[in-house]
């Protein structure tokens, strides 16, 4: 039986991929990209989960035996920031595209041919 | 000098990029000379690291924060990394010089920052010894590349940048899923330790993880189904940035792919992934060459030609005998030199006449003889005519393919060269035998750079032995994984 975390994370990745592949509106594609990144982050974090343990913070009474794996949390922290940076850049490019082409339909944005 | 100073290869561009906003206060005239100075210092450090690695024969291992791997991140500057870091630094220096002529749109300070970050990202991708650190450097490279692609703010540039962002976003997500699979089953992110534990991994999981990593990196490495962004980005980005894409960003992606895949050399998953790389490489060559045939924009034509050459390199890595890997690394170096020259010369023509359309190349032999000469030498070299450098790498690739009896690859290389000959000779014909016009004064510094690269092409073409020795050491660094693992001082882990 596949764990609900893995199932949910992979479903999110697939939903995001579906949106990127089928939508024609640029903003919807970017939403798909964000959903996909969220799914990946969830997958990463659930890889490090150990059932029944707490957050990996060294406090009174907490030992390495009672904490979940801290490495995926560091990875996800980095990946979230990278995802936000990519999204911000993509949105500025989308604004620029709308100003130049007056549309966000990717079928109509076709200046480059060859 | 202490080998740990090699970390300056990462630190210097990063620190200099942060200083750009301060430098801007001194006036925008100083930004591009500052960029040139920084890349020159980077070249000096890279040359020092290169000399250090090739005289001692030992790789430089930089430990981040003094923590031993696999706890800390380590940089592994072996023979391959030392060579390519040097190439990256030299090409960046040339492009910083070219930028003074080619970049006159604002904001120039952001251009300088992104330029330095692109160089930093590519250097980091080649030097790192940790798979997640590789992802971070890949994203640094990718995000600066997205921004530089759209730098001209025309409709076409934004469109190319958007394609690149979406494909790159999918690619990096795939890569991260692959990393999650590797980490989930092995519990480590260090490349050396992954290689050590690789045989213990479930073959199905290993194959899935590797396939995801290959697909993720194929976006950066421009392999066929994921390279749709490349011709657009090459066409629409500033000319100096195009050179950097073709000369080292692609190579960094390809190197990362090969490094990770070769870690699994002794596992059952390896052969399947090699076949995947072979198929992707072959398709890349075919599609790239056939698309280059019908281009009227010379920069776009070179972009497709560049993609096809990358396909040849991937095929070399897919064959994966020591000889084939040697040849592929040799082709990587040669292609970096030749395409730096070609895109530089074509970019210079485009800056002078306004666009790289084939119309502007009519009579170039009379108007800009030196640039025309540079383009001609580059074109002849790419086709693989003897006495020029690419002849040797294509020849070695042919021999390596014959050794394992893969006649299909031999036919592919020869066919690709034939198609290349068609469109490059058409370009050469247009340059020398059509049109005419007045002679134009050519920029002295750019002429010197072009002549240097031309000289390099011809010297390697006539005396390939010297560089061949370097290449063999660099390639050994790639396929001799046992040696790689041995060189990384893993804490508390015995092989």
PDB file of C-alpha atoms in Angstrom, chain B residues 236-378:
ATOM      1  CA  UNK B 236      17.130  36.114 -29.369  1.00  0.00           C
ATOM      2  CA  UNK B 237      19.720  36.509 -26.609  1.00  0.00           C
ATOM      3  CA  UNK B 238      22.573  39.070 -26.695  1.00  0.00           C
ATOM      4  CA  UNK B 239      25.442  37.878 -28.894  1.00  0.00           C
ATOM      5  CA  UNK B 240      27.959  37.484 -26.090  1.00  0.00           C
ATOM      6  CA  UNK B 241      25.491  35.386 -24.089  1.00  0.00           C
ATOM      7  CA  UNK B 242      24.929  33.069 -27.053  1.00  0.00           C
ATOM      8  CA  UNK B 243      28.637  32.287 -27.031  1.00  0.00           C
ATOM      9  CA  UNK B 244      28.497  31.427 -23.346  1.00  0.00           C
ATOM     10  CA  UNK B 245      25.469  29.133 -23.830  1.00  0.00           C
ATOM     11  CA  UNK B 246      27.127  27.259 -26.642  1.00  0.00           C
ATOM     12  CA  UNK B 247      30.650  27.166 -25.258  1.00  0.00           C
ATOM     13  CA  UNK B 248      30.060  26.109 -21.679  1.00  0.00           C
ATOM     14  CA  UNK B 249      26.527  26.152 -20.245  1.00  0.00           C
ATOM     15  CA  UNK B 250      25.580  23.178 -22.423  1.00  0.00           C
ATOM     16  CA  UNK B 251      28.814  21.408 -21.594  1.00  0.00           C
ATOM     17  CA  UNK B 252      28.249  21.833 -17.878  1.00  0.00           C
ATOM     18  CA  UNK B 253      24.840  20.167 -18.220  1.00  0.00           C
ATOM     19  CA  UNK B 254      26.260  17.349 -20.297  1.00  0.00           C
ATOM     20  CA  UNK B 255      29.154  16.841 -17.887  1.00  0.00           C
ATOM     21  CA  UNK B 256      26.794  16.681 -14.901  1.00  0.00           C
ATOM     22  CA  UNK B 257      24.669  14.089 -16.703  1.00  0.00           C
ATOM     23  CA  UNK B 258      27.659  11.937 -17.564  1.00  0.00           C
ATOM     24  CA  UNK B 259      29.204  12.252 -14.113  1.00  0.00           C
ATOM     25  CA  UNK B 260      26.023  11.088 -12.381  1.00  0.00           C
ATOM     26  CA  UNK B 261      25.267   8.288 -14.835  1.00  0.00           C
ATOM     27  CA  UNK B 262      28.833   6.939 -14.717  1.00  0.00           C
ATOM     28  CA  UNK B 263      28.629   6.657 -10.927  1.00  0.00           C
ATOM     29  CA  UNK B 264      26.332   3.689 -11.570  1.00  0.00           C
ATOM     30  CA  UNK B 265      28.824   2.036 -13.901  1.00  0.00           C
ATOM     31  CA  UNK B 266      28.838  -1.371 -12.244  1.00  0.00           C
ATOM     32  CA  UNK B 267      25.110  -1.694 -11.688  1.00  0.00           C
ATOM     33  CA  UNK B 268      22.480  -3.356 -13.889  1.00  0.00           C
ATOM     34  CA  UNK B 269      20.743   0.007 -14.402  1.00  0.00           C
ATOM     35  CA  UNK B 270      23.707   1.397 -16.311  1.00  0.00           C
ATOM     36  CA  UNK B 271      23.178  -0.227 -19.708  1.00  0.00           C
ATOM     37  CA  UNK B 272      19.563   0.901 -19.983  1.00  0.00           C
ATOM     38  CA  UNK B 273      20.477   4.516 -19.254  1.00  0.00           C
ATOM     39  CA  UNK B 274      23.339   4.394 -21.769  1.00  0.00           C
ATOM     40  CA  UNK B 275      20.900   3.250 -24.427  1.00  0.00           C
ATOM     41  CA  UNK B 276      18.629   6.153 -23.496  1.00  0.00           C
ATOM     42  CA  UNK B 277      21.536   8.604 -23.900  1.00  0.00           C
ATOM     43  CA  UNK B 278      22.510   6.997 -27.213  1.00  0.00           C
ATOM     44  CA  UNK B 279      18.987   7.304 -28.589  1.00  0.00           C
ATOM     45  CA  UNK B 280      18.579  10.895 -27.400  1.00  0.00           C
ATOM     46  CA  UNK B 281      21.999  11.803 -28.812  1.00  0.00           C
ATOM     47  CA  UNK B 282      21.286  10.236 -32.203  1.00  0.00           C
ATOM     48  CA  UNK B 283      17.924  11.986 -32.509  1.00  0.00           C
ATOM     49  CA  UNK B 284      19.570  15.268 -31.481  1.00  0.00           C
ATOM     50  CA  UNK B 285      22.149  14.964 -34.256  1.00  0.00           C
ATOM     51  CA  UNK B 286      19.579  14.127 -36.934  1.00  0.00           C
ATOM     52  CA  UNK B 287      17.064  16.815 -35.971  1.00  0.00           C
ATOM     53  CA  UNK B 288      19.754  19.457 -35.412  1.00  0.00           C
ATOM     54  CA  UNK B 289      21.478  18.932 -38.743  1.00  0.00           C
ATOM     55  CA  UNK B 290      18.288  18.722 -40.788  1.00  0.00           C
ATOM     56  CA  UNK B 291      16.875  21.887 -39.183  1.00  0.00           C
ATOM     57  CA  UNK B 292      20.116  23.780 -39.788  1.00  0.00           C
ATOM     58  CA  UNK B 293      19.793  23.113 -43.524  1.00  0.00           C
ATOM     59  CA  UNK B 294      16.871  25.438 -44.108  1.00  0.00           C
ATOM     60  CA  UNK B 295      17.786  28.448 -41.966  1.00  0.00           C
ATOM     61  CA  UNK B 296      18.243  31.939 -43.357  1.00  0.00           C
ATOM     62  CA  UNK B 297      19.249  33.452 -40.031  1.00  0.00           C
ATOM     63  CA  UNK B 298      22.913  32.597 -39.598  1.00  0.00           C
ATOM     64  CA  UNK B 299      22.822  32.715 -35.809  1.00  0.00           C
ATOM     65  CA  UNK B 300      19.917  30.260 -35.792  1.00  0.00           C
ATOM     66  CA  UNK B 301      21.755  28.037 -38.241  1.00  0.00           C
ATOM     67  CA  UNK B 302      24.775  27.959 -35.947  1.00  0.00           C
ATOM     68  CA  UNK B 303      22.457  27.218 -33.030  1.00  0.00           C
ATOM     69  CA  UNK B 304      21.134  24.092 -34.758  1.00  0.00           C
ATOM     70  CA  UNK B 305      24.650  23.115 -35.746  1.00  0.00           C
ATOM     71  CA  UNK B 306      25.708  23.540 -32.130  1.00  0.00           C
ATOM     72  CA  UNK B 307      22.850  21.298 -30.968  1.00  0.00           C
ATOM     73  CA  UNK B 308      23.915  18.643 -33.465  1.00  0.00           C
ATOM     74  CA  UNK B 309      27.487  18.726 -32.178  1.00  0.00           C
ATOM     75  CA  UNK B 310      26.204  18.268 -28.639  1.00  0.00           C
ATOM     76  CA  UNK B 311      24.326  15.235 -29.906  1.00  0.00           C
ATOM     77  CA  UNK B 312      27.595  13.803 -31.240  1.00  0.00           C
ATOM     78  CA  UNK B 313      29.233  14.320 -27.848  1.00  0.00           C
ATOM     79  CA  UNK B 314      26.305  12.581 -26.138  1.00  0.00           C
ATOM     80  CA  UNK B 315      26.623   9.670 -28.574  1.00  0.00           C
ATOM     81  CA  UNK B 316      30.307   9.418 -27.635  1.00  0.00           C
ATOM     82  CA  UNK B 317      29.404   9.227 -23.963  1.00  0.00           C
ATOM     83  CA  UNK B 318      26.661   6.726 -24.757  1.00  0.00           C
ATOM     84  CA  UNK B 319      29.173   4.324 -26.339  1.00  0.00           C
ATOM     85  CA  UNK B 320      31.075   4.579 -23.042  1.00  0.00           C
ATOM     86  CA  UNK B 321      34.274   2.728 -23.900  1.00  0.00           C
ATOM     87  CA  UNK B 322      37.379   4.598 -22.662  1.00  0.00           C
ATOM     88  CA  UNK B 323      38.255   5.521 -26.257  1.00  0.00           C
ATOM     89  CA  UNK B 324      34.786   6.925 -26.928  1.00  0.00           C
ATOM     90  CA  UNK B 325      34.819   8.994 -23.731  1.00  0.00           C
ATOM     91  CA  UNK B 326      38.253  10.373 -24.649  1.00  0.00           C
ATOM     92  CA  UNK B 327      36.928  11.335 -28.066  1.00  0.00           C
ATOM     93  CA  UNK B 328      33.775  12.891 -26.620  1.00  0.00           C
ATOM     94  CA  UNK B 329      35.752  15.044 -24.173  1.00  0.00           C
ATOM     95  CA  UNK B 330      38.075  16.056 -27.019  1.00  0.00           C
ATOM     96  CA  UNK B 331      35.034  17.025 -29.075  1.00  0.00           C
ATOM     97  CA  UNK B 332      33.692  19.043 -26.132  1.00  0.00           C
ATOM     98  CA  UNK B 333      36.904  21.091 -25.950  1.00  0.00           C
ATOM     99  CA  UNK B 334      37.163  21.543 -29.723  1.00  0.00           C
ATOM    100  CA  UNK B 335      33.527  22.489 -30.038  1.00  0.00           C
ATOM    101  CA  UNK B 336      33.882  25.056 -27.262  1.00  0.00           C
ATOM    102  CA  UNK B 337      36.770  26.719 -29.115  1.00  0.00           C
ATOM    103  CA  UNK B 338      35.167  26.620 -32.559  1.00  0.00           C
ATOM    104  CA  UNK B 339      31.706  27.752 -31.510  1.00  0.00           C
ATOM    105  CA  UNK B 340      33.167  30.555 -29.380  1.00  0.00           C
ATOM    106  CA  UNK B 341      34.910  31.768 -32.526  1.00  0.00           C
ATOM    107  CA  UNK B 342      31.892  31.340 -34.808  1.00  0.00           C
ATOM    108  CA  UNK B 343      29.318  32.994 -32.563  1.00  0.00           C
ATOM    109  CA  UNK B 344      31.766  35.785 -31.753  1.00  0.00           C
ATOM    110  CA  UNK B 345      32.388  36.519 -35.433  1.00  0.00           C
ATOM    111  CA  UNK B 346      28.721  36.222 -36.398  1.00  0.00           C
ATOM    112  CA  UNK B 347      27.747  38.366 -33.419  1.00  0.00           C
ATOM    113  CA  UNK B 348      30.262  40.967 -34.524  1.00  0.00           C
ATOM    114  CA  UNK B 349      28.756  41.011 -38.010  1.00  0.00           C
ATOM    115  CA  UNK B 350      25.289  41.320 -36.491  1.00  0.00           C
ATOM    116  CA  UNK B 351      26.405  44.225 -34.288  1.00  0.00           C
ATOM    117  CA  UNK B 352      27.928  45.978 -37.294  1.00  0.00           C
ATOM    118  CA  UNK B 353      25.047  45.489 -39.748  1.00  0.00           C
ATOM    119  CA  UNK B 354      22.099  45.195 -37.389  1.00  0.00           C
ATOM    120  CA  UNK B 355      21.056  41.555 -37.818  1.00  0.00           C
ATOM    121  CA  UNK B 356      22.592  38.134 -38.454  1.00  0.00           C
ATOM    122  CA  UNK B 357      20.396  37.508 -41.522  1.00  0.00           C
ATOM    123  CA  UNK B 358      22.154  35.835 -44.438  1.00  0.00           C
ATOM    124  CA  UNK B 359      21.637  38.978 -46.567  1.00  0.00           C
ATOM    125  CA  UNK B 360      24.166  40.783 -44.396  1.00  0.00           C
ATOM    126  CA  UNK B 361      26.810  38.187 -45.111  1.00  0.00           C
ATOM    127  CA  UNK B 362      26.883  38.884 -48.851  1.00  0.00           C
ATOM    128  CA  UNK B 363      30.279  40.244 -49.782  1.00  0.00           C
ATOM    129  CA  UNK B 364      31.534  39.988 -46.226  1.00  0.00           C
ATOM    130  CA  UNK B 365      34.863  38.781 -47.596  1.00  0.00           C
ATOM    131  CA  UNK B 366      35.405  42.208 -49.115  1.00  0.00           C
ATOM    132  CA  UNK B 367      33.836  44.286 -46.381  1.00  0.00           C
ATOM    133  CA  UNK B 368      35.225  42.619 -43.235  1.00  0.00           C
ATOM    134  CA  UNK B 369      37.974  40.273 -44.464  1.00  0.00           C
ATOM    135  CA  UNK B 370      39.270  39.258 -41.044  1.00  0.00           C
ATOM    136  CA  UNK B 371      35.870  38.366 -39.614  1.00  0.00           C
ATOM    137  CA  UNK B 372      35.009  36.533 -42.816  1.00  0.00           C
ATOM    138  CA  UNK B 373      38.269  34.607 -42.537  1.00  0.00           C
ATOM    139  CA  UNK B 374      37.448  33.660 -38.933  1.00  0.00           C
ATOM    140  CA  UNK B 375      33.972  32.406 -39.887  1.00  0.00           C
ATOM    141  CA  UNK B 376      35.453  30.421 -42.767  1.00  0.00           C
ATOM    142  CA  UNK B 377      38.072  28.712 -40.606  1.00  0.00           C
ATOM    143  CA  UNK B 378      35.420  27.899 -38.006  1.00  0.00           C
TER     144      UNK B 378
END
